[in-house]
Amino acid sequence: MKKIRAAVVGYGNIGKYVVEALEAAADFEVAGIVRRASSLAECGESKYKVVSSLEQLDGVDVAILCTPSRLVEQSAEAALKLGISTVDSFDIHTGIADMRARLDVVAREAGAAALISTGLDPGSDSGGRA
């Protein structure tokens, strides 16, 4: 079985837990971690490649966006333009519909998918709040 290669974009608390979850999943492998250039050294002795942009990683199937919500759209757009599907937990409830419309265009052009506001809150509860 070919494993899904996932890049983790952002390596704060959420990013660290996403790496742990990917390590526990038999059908995934960590392709690398993307951080701001100013924080690359803070990863310490990571067993994964740590880079400042997705272009520096090979064979990425999906980018899991673990950035603050205000940075999700630009991170998703950059990944989608590379043909890399994205998953995020964008939680600005009133902005979900607009972001979905904008990313849908980019994703379709690139032949990728953008799964936005995943989870419960953000996620299914967000529709009720919006």
CSV table of N, CA and C in Angstrom, one decimal, residues 27 40 54 61 102-103:
chain,number,residue,atom,x,y,z
A,27,ASP,N,-1.3,4.4,7.3
A,27,ASP,CA,-1.4,4.8,5.8
A,27,ASP,C,-0.9,6.2,5.5
A,40,LEU,N,12.9,28.2,11.9
A,40,LEU,CA,13.3,26.9,11.5
A,40,LEU,C,14.2,26.2,12.5
A,54,LEU,N,6.6,24.8,0.9
A,54,LEU,CA,6.2,23.4,0.4
A,54,LEU,C,7.0,23.0,-0.8
A,61,ASP,N,1.4,14.8,-1.0
A,61,ASP,CA,0.0,14.5,-1.4
A,61,ASP,C,-0.9,15.5,-0.8
A,102,ARG,N,-13.5,31.1,-2.6
A,102,ARG,CA,-12.2,31.5,-3.2
A,102,ARG,C,-11.3,30.3,-3.5
A,103,LEU,N,-11.2,29.4,-2.5
A,103,LEU,CA,-10.3,28.3,-2.6
A,103,LEU,C,-10.9,27.3,-3.6
